[in-house]
Coordinates of C-alpha atoms in Angstrom, one line a residue:
Chain A
X1 CA 89.4 -4.2 1.8
X2 CA 86.0 -4.4 3.3
X3 CA 86.3 -8.1 3.8
X4 CA 89.4 -7.6 6.0
X5 CA 87.7 -5.2 8.3
X6 CA 84.6 -7.4 8.9
X7 CA 86.8 -10.4 9.5
X8 CA 88.9 -9.0 12.2
X9 CA 85.8 -7.7 14.0
X10 CA 84.0 -11.0 13.7
X11 CA 86.8 -12.9 15.4
X12 CA 86.7 -10.6 18.4
X13 CA 82.9 -10.6 18.6
X14 CA 81.7 -11.9 21.9
X15 CA 79.1 -14.4 20.9
X16 CA 76.9 -14.2 24.0
X17 CA 76.5 -10.5 24.0
X18 CA 75.4 -10.6 20.4
X19 CA 73.0 -13.4 20.9
X20 CA 71.3 -11.6 23.7
X21 CA 70.3 -8.6 21.5
X22 CA 69.5 -10.7 18.4
X23 CA 71.7 -8.3 16.5
X24 CA 74.5 -9.2 14.3
X25 CA 74.8 -12.6 12.7
X26 CA 75.4 -14.8 15.7
X27 CA 71.7 -15.3 16.2
X28 CA 71.6 -17.0 12.8
X29 CA 74.4 -19.3 13.8
X30 CA 74.1 -21.7 10.9
X31 CA 75.3 -19.0 8.6
X32 CA 78.6 -17.2 9.1
X33 CA 78.9 -13.6 8.1
X34 CA 80.6 -14.3 4.8
X35 CA 77.9 -16.8 3.8
X36 CA 75.3 -14.3 4.5
X37 CA 77.1 -11.7 2.5
X38 CA 77.7 -14.1 -0.3
X39 CA 74.1 -15.4 -0.4
X40 CA 72.9 -11.9 -1.2
X41 CA 73.0 -11.4 -5.0
X42 CA 73.7 -7.7 -4.9
X43 CA 76.5 -8.1 -2.4
X44 CA 78.0 -10.9 -4.4
X45 CA 78.1 -8.8 -7.6
X46 CA 79.6 -6.0 -5.6
X47 CA 82.3 -8.2 -4.1
X48 CA 83.2 -9.7 -7.5
X49 CA 83.4 -6.2 -9.1
X50 CA 85.5 -4.8 -6.3
X51 CA 87.9 -7.8 -6.5
X52 CA 88.2 -7.2 -10.2
X53 CA 89.1 -3.6 -9.5
X54 CA 91.7 -4.6 -6.9
X55 CA 93.2 -7.1 -9.4
X56 CA 93.4 -4.5 -12.1
X57 CA 95.0 -1.9 -9.7
X58 CA 97.5 -4.5 -8.4
X59 CA 98.5 -5.7 -11.8
X60 CA 98.2 -2.4 -13.7
X61 CA 101.6 -2.6 -15.2
X62 CA 100.8 -6.0 -16.7
X63 CA 97.3 -5.0 -17.9
X64 CA 98.0 -1.6 -19.3
X65 CA 99.9 -1.5 -22.5
X66 CA 101.7 1.7 -21.5
X67 CA 102.7 3.7 -18.5
X68 CA 99.7 5.8 -17.3
X69 CA 101.7 9.0 -17.2
X70 CA 103.3 8.5 -20.6
X71 CA 102.2 11.1 -23.1
X72 CA 104.5 10.9 -26.1
X73 CA 102.0 9.4 -28.6
X74 CA 100.4 11.3 -31.4
X75 CA 97.5 13.4 -30.1
X76 CA 93.9 12.2 -30.6
X77 CA 94.6 8.9 -32.3
X78 CA 91.4 7.0 -33.0
X79 CA 90.4 3.7 -31.3
X80 CA 92.7 1.0 -32.6
X81 CA 94.5 -2.2 -31.6
X82 CA 97.5 -0.1 -30.3
X83 CA 95.3 2.3 -28.4
X84 CA 92.1 0.5 -27.3
X85 CA 90.3 3.8 -26.5
X86 CA 92.5 6.2 -28.5
X87 CA 94.7 8.9 -27.2
X88 CA 94.1 12.3 -25.5
X89 CA 95.0 15.6 -27.0
X90 CA 98.2 15.6 -24.9
X91 CA 99.1 12.2 -26.5
X92 CA 98.4 9.9 -23.6
X93 CA 96.8 6.4 -24.0
X94 CA 93.3 6.6 -22.6
X95 CA 93.0 2.9 -21.8
X96 CA 96.3 2.9 -19.8
X97 CA 95.2 6.0 -17.9
X98 CA 92.0 4.2 -17.0
X99 CA 93.9 1.2 -15.7
X100 CA 96.3 3.2 -13.6
X101 CA 93.5 5.5 -12.4
X102 CA 92.0 2.6 -10.5
X103 CA 95.0 2.7 -8.2
X104 CA 94.3 6.3 -7.1
X105 CA 90.6 5.6 -6.5
X106 CA 91.2 2.5 -4.5
X107 CA 94.0 4.0 -2.4
X108 CA 91.9 7.1 -1.6
X109 CA 88.9 4.9 -0.9
X110 CA 90.8 2.7 1.5
X111 CA 92.8 5.3 3.4
X112 CA 90.2 8.1 3.1
X113 CA 87.6 5.7 4.4
X114 CA 89.9 4.5 7.2
X115 CA 90.8 8.0 8.4
X116 CA 87.2 9.2 8.3
X117 CA 85.9 6.1 10.1
X118 CA 88.6 6.3 12.8
X119 CA 87.7 10.0 13.5
X120 CA 84.0 9.2 13.4
X121 CA 84.4 6.2 15.8
X122 CA 86.6 8.1 18.4
X123 CA 84.3 11.2 18.4
X124 CA 81.0 9.4 18.0
X125 CA 81.6 6.6 20.5
X126 CA 83.2 8.8 23.1
X127 CA 80.5 11.4 23.0
X128 CA 77.7 8.7 23.1
X129 CA 79.3 6.9 25.9
X130 CA 79.6 10.1 27.9
X131 CA 76.1 11.1 27.0
X132 CA 74.8 14.1 29.0
X133 CA 78.3 15.2 30.2
X134 CA 80.2 18.3 29.1
X135 CA 82.4 16.1 26.9
X136 CA 79.4 14.9 25.0
X137 CA 78.1 18.5 24.7
X138 CA 81.4 19.7 23.2
X139 CA 81.9 16.7 20.9
X140 CA 78.2 16.8 19.8
X141 CA 78.6 20.5 19.0
X142 CA 81.7 19.9 16.9
X143 CA 79.9 17.0 15.1
X144 CA 76.8 19.1 14.4
X145 CA 79.0 22.0 13.0
X146 CA 80.9 19.5 10.8
X147 CA 77.6 18.1 9.6
X148 CA 76.1 21.4 8.4
X149 CA 79.3 22.9 6.9
X150 CA 79.3 21.9 3.2
X151 CA 82.3 19.6 2.7
X152 CA 83.4 20.2 -0.9
X153 CA 84.0 23.9 -0.6
X154 CA 85.9 23.3 2.6
X155 CA 88.1 20.6 1.1
X156 CA 88.8 22.9 -1.9
X157 CA 90.0 25.7 0.3
X158 CA 92.1 23.4 2.5
X159 CA 93.8 21.9 -0.6
X160 CA 94.2 25.2 -2.4
X161 CA 96.3 26.5 0.5
X162 CA 98.6 23.6 0.5
X163 CA 102.0 23.7 -1.2
X164 CA 102.4 20.0 -1.8
X165 CA 99.6 18.4 -3.8
X166 CA 99.2 14.7 -3.7
X167 CA 97.3 11.6 -2.6
X168 CA 98.3 11.9 1.1
X169 CA 96.9 15.4 1.2
X170 CA 93.7 14.4 -0.4
X171 CA 93.3 11.5 2.0
X172 CA 93.9 13.7 5.0
X173 CA 91.6 16.5 3.8
X174 CA 88.8 14.0 3.0
X175 CA 89.3 12.3 6.3
X176 CA 89.1 15.4 8.5
X177 CA 86.1 16.8 6.7
X178 CA 83.7 13.9 6.1
X179 CA 83.4 12.0 9.4
X180 CA 80.5 13.9 10.9
X181 CA 77.4 12.0 9.7
X182 CA 79.0 8.7 10.6
X183 CA 80.0 10.0 14.0
X184 CA 76.4 11.1 14.8
X185 CA 75.1 7.6 13.8
X186 CA 77.7 5.9 16.0
X187 CA 76.7 8.2 18.9
X188 CA 73.1 7.2 18.8
X189 CA 74.0 3.6 18.4
X190 CA 76.3 3.5 21.4
X191 CA 73.6 5.2 23.5
X192 CA 71.4 2.2 23.0
X193 CA 74.2 -0.1 24.2
X194 CA 75.8 1.8 27.0
X195 CA 73.5 0.6 29.7
X196 CA 73.6 -3.1 28.8
X197 CA 74.6 -5.6 31.5
X198 CA 77.9 -6.5 29.9
X199 CA 78.9 -2.8 30.0
X200 CA 77.9 -2.5 33.6
X201 CA 79.8 -5.7 34.4
X202 CA 82.9 -4.2 32.7
X203 CA 82.6 -1.0 34.7
X204 CA 82.4 -3.0 38.0
X205 CA 85.4 -5.0 36.9
X206 CA 87.2 -1.6 36.9
X207 CA 87.9 -1.2 33.2
X208 CA 88.6 2.2 31.9
X209 CA 86.2 4.1 29.6
X210 CA 88.5 3.7 26.6
X211 CA 88.7 0.0 27.0
X212 CA 85.0 -0.4 27.6
X213 CA 84.2 1.6 24.5
X214 CA 86.6 0.1 22.1
X215 CA 87.1 -3.5 23.4
X216 CA 83.7 -4.2 24.9
X217 CA 81.1 -2.3 23.0
X218 CA 82.7 -1.8 19.6
X219 CA 83.1 -5.5 18.7
X220 CA 79.3 -5.9 19.1
X221 CA 78.6 -3.3 16.5
X222 CA 81.2 -4.5 13.9
X223 CA 78.8 -4.7 11.0
X224 CA 77.7 -1.1 11.7
X225 CA 81.3 0.0 11.7
X226 CA 81.9 -1.9 8.5
X227 CA 78.9 -0.3 6.9
X228 CA 80.1 3.1 7.9
X229 CA 83.6 2.3 6.5
X230 CA 82.2 1.2 3.1
X231 CA 80.0 4.4 3.0
X232 CA 83.0 6.6 3.9
X233 CA 85.1 4.9 1.2
X234 CA 82.5 5.5 -1.3
X235 CA 82.3 9.1 -0.3
X236 CA 86.1 9.5 -0.4
X237 CA 86.3 8.0 -3.9
X238 CA 83.6 10.5 -5.1
X239 CA 85.3 13.4 -3.4
X240 CA 88.7 12.6 -4.9
X241 CA 87.1 12.5 -8.4
X242 CA 85.4 15.9 -7.8
X243 CA 88.6 17.5 -6.4
X244 CA 90.7 16.1 -9.2
X245 CA 88.1 17.4 -11.7
X246 CA 88.8 20.9 -10.3
X247 CA 92.5 20.4 -11.0
X248 CA 93.4 19.8 -7.3
X249 CA 94.5 16.2 -7.7
X250 CA 97.9 14.6 -7.5
X251 CA 100.0 16.1 -10.3
X252 CA 102.3 13.0 -10.5
X253 CA 99.7 10.3 -11.0
X254 CA 96.6 9.9 -13.2
X255 CA 93.2 9.5 -11.7
X256 CA 89.8 9.3 -13.3
X257 CA 88.9 12.7 -12.0
X258 CA 92.1 14.1 -13.5
X259 CA 91.2 12.5 -16.8
X260 CA 87.9 14.2 -16.8
X261 CA 89.5 17.5 -15.8
X262 CA 91.9 17.3 -18.8
X263 CA 89.1 16.2 -21.1
X264 CA 86.9 19.1 -20.0
X265 CA 89.7 21.7 -20.2
X266 CA 90.9 20.5 -23.6
X267 CA 87.3 20.8 -24.9
X268 CA 86.8 17.0 -25.5
X269 CA 83.0 17.4 -25.1
X270 CA 82.8 20.1 -27.8
X271 CA 84.9 18.0 -30.2
X272 CA 82.9 14.9 -29.6
X273 CA 85.7 12.8 -28.2
X274 CA 83.3 10.5 -26.5
X275 CA 85.7 7.8 -25.3
X276 CA 87.7 10.3 -23.3
X277 CA 84.7 11.6 -21.6
X278 CA 82.6 8.5 -21.2
X279 CA 85.1 5.9 -20.1
X280 CA 86.4 7.5 -16.8
X281 CA 82.9 8.4 -15.6
X282 CA 81.5 5.0 -16.4
X283 CA 84.3 3.2 -14.6
X284 CA 84.0 5.5 -11.6
X285 CA 80.3 4.8 -11.5
X286 CA 81.0 1.1 -11.7
X287 CA 83.3 1.2 -8.7
X288 CA 80.8 3.2 -6.7
X289 CA 78.1 0.8 -7.7
X290 CA 80.2 -2.2 -6.4
X291 CA 80.7 -0.5 -3.1
X292 CA 77.0 0.4 -2.8
X293 CA 76.1 -3.2 -3.5
X294 CA 78.5 -4.4 -0.9
X295 CA 76.9 -2.1 1.6
X296 CA 73.5 -3.6 0.9
X297 CA 75.0 -6.9 2.0
X298 CA 76.6 -5.4 5.1
X299 CA 73.2 -3.9 6.0
X300 CA 71.8 -7.4 6.0
X301 CA 74.4 -8.4 8.6
X302 CA 73.4 -5.6 11.0
X303 CA 69.6 -5.7 10.4
X304 CA 68.0 -9.1 10.6
X305 CA 64.6 -7.6 9.5
X306 CA 66.1 -7.0 6.0
X307 CA 67.1 -10.6 5.8
X308 CA 63.6 -12.0 6.3
X309 CA 62.4 -9.9 3.3
X310 CA 65.0 -11.2 0.9
Chain B
X1 CA 59.9 28.8 23.1
X2 CA 63.1 27.2 24.5
X3 CA 63.3 25.2 21.3
X4 CA 63.6 28.3 19.2
X5 CA 66.1 29.9 21.5
X6 CA 68.2 26.8 21.4
X7 CA 68.2 26.7 17.6
X8 CA 69.1 30.4 17.3
X9 CA 71.9 29.9 19.8
X10 CA 73.2 26.9 17.8
X11 CA 73.1 29.1 14.7
X12 CA 75.1 31.8 16.4
X13 CA 77.6 29.3 17.7
X14 CA 78.1 27.7 14.3
X15 CA 78.4 31.1 12.7
X16 CA 81.2 31.9 15.2
X17 CA 82.8 28.5 14.5
X18 CA 82.7 29.1 10.7
X19 CA 84.2 32.6 11.0
X20 CA 86.9 31.4 13.3
X21 CA 87.7 28.5 11.0
X22 CA 88.1 31.0 8.2
X23 CA 90.6 32.8 10.4
X24 CA 92.5 29.7 11.3
X25 CA 92.8 28.0 7.8
X26 CA 95.3 30.5 6.3
X27 CA 97.4 30.4 9.5
X28 CA 97.8 26.7 9.4
X29 CA 100.9 27.0 7.2
X30 CA 104.2 27.9 8.9
X31 CA 105.5 31.5 8.8
X32 CA 103.8 34.8 8.4
X33 CA 100.8 34.0 6.3
X34 CA 100.8 37.3 4.5
X35 CA 104.4 37.0 3.5
X36 CA 104.1 33.3 2.6
X37 CA 101.2 34.1 0.3
X38 CA 102.9 37.1 -1.2
X39 CA 105.9 34.9 -1.9
X40 CA 103.7 32.3 -3.6
X41 CA 102.2 34.9 -5.9
X42 CA 105.6 36.5 -6.6
X43 CA 107.0 33.1 -7.6
X44 CA 104.3 32.8 -10.2
X45 CA 104.0 36.3 -11.3
X46 CA 107.2 38.4 -10.7
X47 CA 105.5 41.8 -11.0
X48 CA 103.4 42.1 -7.9
X49 CA 101.4 45.1 -7.1
X50 CA 102.3 46.5 -3.7
X51 CA 98.7 47.4 -3.2
X52 CA 97.8 43.7 -3.6
X53 CA 100.2 42.9 -0.8
X54 CA 98.4 45.5 1.2
X55 CA 95.1 43.9 0.3
X56 CA 96.5 40.6 1.5
X57 CA 97.4 42.1 4.8
X58 CA 93.9 43.7 5.0
X59 CA 92.3 40.3 4.5
X60 CA 94.5 38.5 7.1
X61 CA 94.2 41.3 9.7
X62 CA 97.2 43.1 11.2
X63 CA 100.3 40.9 10.6
X64 CA 102.1 42.3 13.6
X65 CA 100.9 41.6 17.1
X66 CA 99.9 38.3 18.5
X67 CA 97.2 36.0 17.3
X68 CA 94.6 37.5 19.5
X69 CA 95.0 41.1 18.2
X70 CA 95.0 39.6 14.7
X71 CA 91.7 37.9 15.5
X72 CA 90.2 41.0 16.9
X73 CA 91.1 43.1 13.9
X74 CA 89.9 40.3 11.6
X75 CA 86.5 40.3 13.4
X76 CA 86.4 44.1 13.1
X77 CA 87.0 44.0 9.4
X78 CA 84.3 41.4 8.9
X79 CA 81.9 43.6 10.9
X80 CA 82.6 46.4 8.5
X81 CA 82.0 44.1 5.5
X82 CA 85.7 44.4 4.6
X83 CA 86.7 41.1 3.1
X84 CA 89.8 42.3 1.2
X85 CA 90.5 42.8 -2.5
X86 CA 90.4 40.2 -5.2
X87 CA 93.6 39.6 -7.2
X88 CA 91.8 38.2 -10.1
X89 CA 89.5 41.3 -10.4
X90 CA 91.9 43.8 -9.0
X91 CA 91.1 46.4 -7.7
X92 CA 87.6 45.4 -7.0
X93 CA 86.8 44.2 -3.4
X94 CA 85.8 40.6 -3.2
X95 CA 82.3 41.5 -1.9
X96 CA 81.6 43.3 -5.1
X97 CA 82.9 40.4 -7.3
X98 CA 80.8 37.9 -5.3
X99 CA 77.8 40.2 -5.4
X100 CA 77.9 39.8 -9.2
X101 CA 78.0 36.0 -9.0
X102 CA 75.7 35.5 -6.0
X103 CA 72.3 35.9 -7.7
X104 CA 73.3 33.3 -10.4
X105 CA 74.1 30.6 -7.9
X106 CA 71.3 31.6 -5.6
X107 CA 68.7 31.1 -8.4
X108 CA 70.4 27.9 -9.8
X109 CA 70.8 26.2 -6.5
X110 CA 67.6 27.5 -5.0
X111 CA 65.4 26.4 -7.9
X112 CA 67.1 23.0 -8.1
X113 CA 66.9 22.4 -4.4
X114 CA 63.2 23.2 -4.2
X115 CA 62.4 21.2 -7.3
X116 CA 64.5 18.3 -6.0
X117 CA 62.6 18.5 -2.7
X118 CA 59.2 18.5 -4.3
X119 CA 60.1 15.7 -6.8
X120 CA 61.8 13.6 -4.2
X121 CA 59.0 13.8 -1.7
X122 CA 56.3 13.1 -4.3
X123 CA 58.2 10.1 -5.8
X124 CA 59.2 8.8 -2.4
X125 CA 55.7 9.0 -0.9
X126 CA 54.1 7.4 -3.9
X127 CA 56.7 4.6 -3.9
X128 CA 56.0 4.0 -0.3
X129 CA 52.2 3.9 -0.8
X130 CA 52.6 1.5 -3.7
X131 CA 55.4 -0.4 -2.0
X132 CA 56.6 -3.7 -3.4
X133 CA 55.0 -2.9 -6.7
X134 CA 56.8 -2.3 -10.0
X135 CA 56.7 1.4 -9.6
X136 CA 58.4 1.1 -6.2
X137 CA 61.2 -1.1 -7.4
X138 CA 61.8 1.1 -10.5
X139 CA 62.0 4.2 -8.3
X140 CA 64.2 2.6 -5.6
X141 CA 66.5 0.8 -7.9
X142 CA 66.7 3.6 -10.3
X143 CA 67.6 6.1 -7.6
X144 CA 70.3 3.7 -6.3
X145 CA 71.8 3.4 -9.8
X146 CA 71.7 7.1 -10.7
X147 CA 73.0 7.9 -7.3
X148 CA 76.3 6.2 -8.2
X149 CA 76.9 8.5 -11.1
X150 CA 79.0 11.6 -10.4
X151 CA 76.9 14.7 -11.0
X152 CA 79.7 16.5 -12.9
X153 CA 80.0 13.6 -15.2
X154 CA 76.2 13.7 -15.9
X155 CA 76.8 17.4 -16.6
X156 CA 79.5 16.6 -19.2
X157 CA 77.1 14.0 -20.9
X158 CA 74.2 16.5 -21.0
X159 CA 76.5 19.1 -22.4
X160 CA 77.7 16.7 -25.0
X161 CA 74.2 15.5 -26.0
X162 CA 72.0 18.6 -25.6
X163 CA 74.6 21.3 -26.0
X164 CA 76.7 20.0 -28.9
X165 CA 75.1 17.0 -30.6
X166 CA 71.4 18.1 -30.7
X167 CA 72.2 21.8 -30.0
X168 CA 69.0 22.6 -28.1
X169 CA 70.7 24.6 -25.4
X170 CA 73.6 27.0 -25.3
X171 CA 76.9 25.4 -24.1
X172 CA 78.4 28.1 -21.9
X173 CA 77.9 31.3 -20.1
X174 CA 74.8 32.8 -18.4
X175 CA 73.5 34.9 -21.2
X176 CA 74.7 36.0 -24.7
X177 CA 73.7 39.3 -26.2
X178 CA 71.1 40.9 -23.9
X179 CA 71.7 43.4 -21.1
X180 CA 71.4 41.9 -17.6
X181 CA 68.4 43.3 -15.8
X182 CA 64.7 42.7 -15.5
X183 CA 63.8 42.5 -19.2
X184 CA 62.3 39.8 -21.4
X185 CA 65.3 38.9 -23.6
X186 CA 67.7 38.6 -20.7
X187 CA 65.4 36.4 -18.7
X188 CA 64.7 34.1 -21.6
X189 CA 68.4 33.8 -22.3
X190 CA 69.3 33.3 -18.6
X191 CA 66.7 30.5 -18.4
X192 CA 67.9 28.7 -21.5
X193 CA 71.5 29.0 -20.3
X194 CA 70.6 27.8 -16.8
X195 CA 68.5 24.8 -18.0
X196 CA 71.3 22.3 -18.6
X197 CA 73.2 23.2 -15.4
X198 CA 70.0 22.9 -13.4
X199 CA 69.1 19.6 -15.1
X200 CA 72.6 18.2 -14.3
X201 CA 72.0 18.9 -10.6
X202 CA 68.4 17.8 -10.7
X203 CA 69.2 14.3 -11.8
X204 CA 70.9 13.3 -8.7
X205 CA 69.6 15.8 -6.1
X206 CA 66.2 14.2 -5.4
X207 CA 67.6 10.8 -4.6
X208 CA 68.2 11.5 -1.0
X209 CA 64.7 12.8 -0.6
X210 CA 63.2 9.9 -2.5
X211 CA 64.8 7.2 -0.4
X212 CA 64.4 9.0 2.9
X213 CA 60.8 9.8 2.3
X214 CA 60.0 6.3 1.2
X215 CA 61.6 4.7 4.2
X216 CA 59.9 7.0 6.8
X217 CA 56.6 6.7 5.1
X218 CA 56.8 2.9 4.9
X219 CA 57.5 2.9 8.6
X220 CA 54.6 5.3 9.3
X221 CA 52.2 3.2 7.2
X222 CA 52.6 0.4 9.8
X223 CA 51.5 2.6 12.6
X224 CA 48.2 2.2 14.4
X225 CA 46.8 5.6 13.5
X226 CA 47.0 4.6 9.8
X227 CA 45.1 1.4 10.6
X228 CA 42.5 3.5 12.4
X229 CA 42.2 6.0 9.6
X230 CA 41.6 3.1 7.2
X231 CA 39.2 1.4 9.5
X232 CA 37.0 4.5 9.7
X233 CA 36.7 4.3 6.0
X234 CA 38.7 7.3 5.0
X235 CA 39.5 7.4 1.3
X236 CA 43.0 6.2 0.3
X237 CA 44.0 9.6 -0.9
X238 CA 43.3 11.2 2.5
X239 CA 45.1 8.4 4.4
X240 CA 48.1 8.6 2.1
X241 CA 48.5 12.4 1.9
X242 CA 47.0 13.8 5.1
X243 CA 48.0 11.1 7.4
X244 CA 51.1 9.2 6.3
X245 CA 52.9 11.6 4.0
X246 CA 52.3 14.6 6.3
X247 CA 54.1 12.9 9.1
X248 CA 56.8 11.4 7.0
X249 CA 57.6 14.8 5.7
X250 CA 59.0 16.0 9.1
X251 CA 62.4 14.2 9.1
X252 CA 62.9 15.4 5.5
X253 CA 62.8 19.0 6.7
X254 CA 65.8 18.6 9.0
X255 CA 67.8 17.1 6.2
X256 CA 67.3 20.3 4.2
X257 CA 70.6 22.0 5.0
X258 CA 72.8 18.9 4.5
X259 CA 71.1 18.4 1.1
X260 CA 71.7 22.0 0.3
X261 CA 75.4 21.6 1.0
X262 CA 75.5 18.7 -1.4
X263 CA 73.7 20.7 -4.2
X264 CA 76.1 23.6 -3.6
X265 CA 79.1 21.3 -3.9
X266 CA 77.7 19.9 -7.1
X267 CA 77.1 23.4 -8.5
X268 CA 80.7 24.3 -8.0
X269 CA 81.6 21.4 -10.4
X270 CA 78.7 22.0 -12.8
X271 CA 79.3 25.7 -13.1
X272 CA 82.9 25.0 -14.2
X273 CA 81.6 22.8 -17.0
X274 CA 79.0 25.2 -18.3
X275 CA 81.1 28.3 -17.6
X276 CA 78.1 29.5 -15.6
X277 CA 78.7 33.0 -14.1
X278 CA 78.1 32.0 -10.5
X279 CA 80.0 31.4 -7.3
X280 CA 81.2 28.0 -8.4
X281 CA 83.0 29.3 -11.4
X282 CA 84.4 32.1 -9.3
X283 CA 85.8 29.5 -7.0
X284 CA 87.4 27.8 -9.9
X285 CA 89.0 31.0 -11.0
X286 CA 90.1 31.7 -7.4
X287 CA 91.8 28.3 -7.2
X288 CA 93.6 28.8 -10.6
X289 CA 94.8 32.3 -9.7
X290 CA 95.6 31.6 -6.1
X291 CA 93.2 34.4 -5.2
X292 CA 93.0 33.6 -1.5
X293 CA 90.9 36.6 -0.4
X294 CA 88.2 35.6 -3.0
X295 CA 88.5 31.9 -2.1
X296 CA 88.1 32.5 1.6
X297 CA 85.2 34.9 1.3
X298 CA 83.4 32.5 -1.1
X299 CA 83.8 29.7 1.5
X300 CA 82.5 32.0 4.2
X301 CA 79.5 33.0 2.1
X302 CA 78.7 29.4 1.2
X303 CA 78.9 28.3 4.8
X304 CA 76.8 31.2 6.1
X305 CA 74.3 30.5 3.4
X306 CA 73.9 26.9 4.4
X307 CA 73.8 27.8 8.1
X308 CA 70.9 30.3 7.4
X309 CA 69.1 27.6 5.5
X310 CA 69.6 25.2 8.4
X311 CA 68.3 27.8 10.8
X312 CA 65.1 28.3 8.7
X313 CA 64.6 24.5 8.4
X314 CA 65.1 24.1 12.2
X315 CA 62.6 26.9 13.1
X316 CA 60.1 25.5 10.5
X317 CA 60.5 22.1 12.1
X318 CA 59.6 23.5 15.5
X319 CA 56.5 25.2 14.0
X320 CA 55.4 22.0 12.2
X321 CA 56.1 19.5 14.9
X322 CA 54.9 20.3 18.4
X323 CA 56.8 17.2 19.8
X324 CA 60.1 18.8 18.9
X325 CA 59.2 21.9 20.9
X326 CA 58.1 19.9 23.9
X327 CA 61.0 17.4 23.9
X328 CA 63.5 20.1 24.3
X329 CA 61.9 22.1 27.0

């Protein structure tokens, strides 16, 4: 999902503008962005891991021996050939739950990341471009408020009030609560770009603010936007796990957070059912690790100084 | 002076925003919020105390009248400290219920946050001073790895190992047999009950400080004043601590409130796991029982707590860094 975002931006990137600032990858013209990303060991590991997760999620019905939501097995069966990680106390196959759980995490990561990034871009870029005006004052104030307000309690209350629980609600709530840090970063980045010659030229050509911000300036900070998106996805996946752990997840599908919620409320820890507790957390950490590694690579694209070190 | 006025004004404005948000959230759903909520409760639990309905109306402000009069009566109720009555702990007012839980969370989160700050700053500064050594890479890579672990999962593992398998620490609650108060047995019990929840939070909490402090200090170490300090033959300790670390500390102070929000969020999850009698567990109960007055007041208390911490950090920053004061005026 990351790869797609970077690619679209890269095609639109005006080469001359990027060269001039020595930012982005065009200055190192021998290497394309994907080569740079791939040449970094961490990023490569991250991409391979993420691809594996995407494959597992896509082909979940082929990989998982049973439906993730099926729970008519005997409770607490030990690890065996039929049940690779045993069953839960409600009689669900833990391995199948794990496989199907990847779908929820990836979906929430993709769409939660997209919504959050979109809000961050609109608010951050607009406020930075209009720096010093009333619009900037208002948007900056909203951003600063959203930064200090602790997100998890706010998400909990918003979801608790809602009648319909589900993945769309989680995506929406994560999106509207966790854009602020990214927006502030975008604001300060656009401030350094807004007085460049190509922006002035666009202004003289009579282009509107919206067009200048999103068609002229934004393509030259694609890698920063991509880094923000990967970060937002990582946050969204973690937030979904936390919310599901509190029992606020989608009741009709199984996610790793929901698995841990059930394990905790059924006393799995006290009974020493290690597979049930260990597996969802490890796999969640693995997915987050893969995204963190990818972000190391994306950082290399936007910051040439890091490249020289490696 | 203008710096401080600005910061206090920002605090008041955010406070107003938080209070208003708290007023808007229950009204986002269609229909009369009080009726909708009473209906929700009635669906789940047919016998509904009429006094509880009254409490709901009290929390939401006057149901009749337009939005503006509702808002005014809501603000009036807040000014009188009237936050409504909890369903879970009927007929106790939510303020009393939260009052019981507040000290637990305050101590747990406060101690963890301060320890995380001290540990993070120290490790980060030392890693920067010994950058590109083995110590540095262990600290940086270790932080990145541990940072990917969900804190509530760490809590489950610690509970499993130290609570059940080894049995060194109690597995749930805040105390067992003693009477709460300022007495030896109670304090001992409270500490041993709080140890694992605090440790669960402490494993991930310093990471932001470590990486932030390391990066700022590495940047500072390249500055001319460091070169000068070294050139005049100052001992390494002085250059590291009184020159580089002291300056690198400043940006960390501004991140205090955001980090506090993170630790508070983590404590909501961790308190569920350890059945720790703080605000996080209360929040879990409020979600389960659809106790909206309690839930909303908890949110307001948490937000106001973080805003206050943010104000203190901002004011402290102004005292510590004269440039901040000058830049704003």
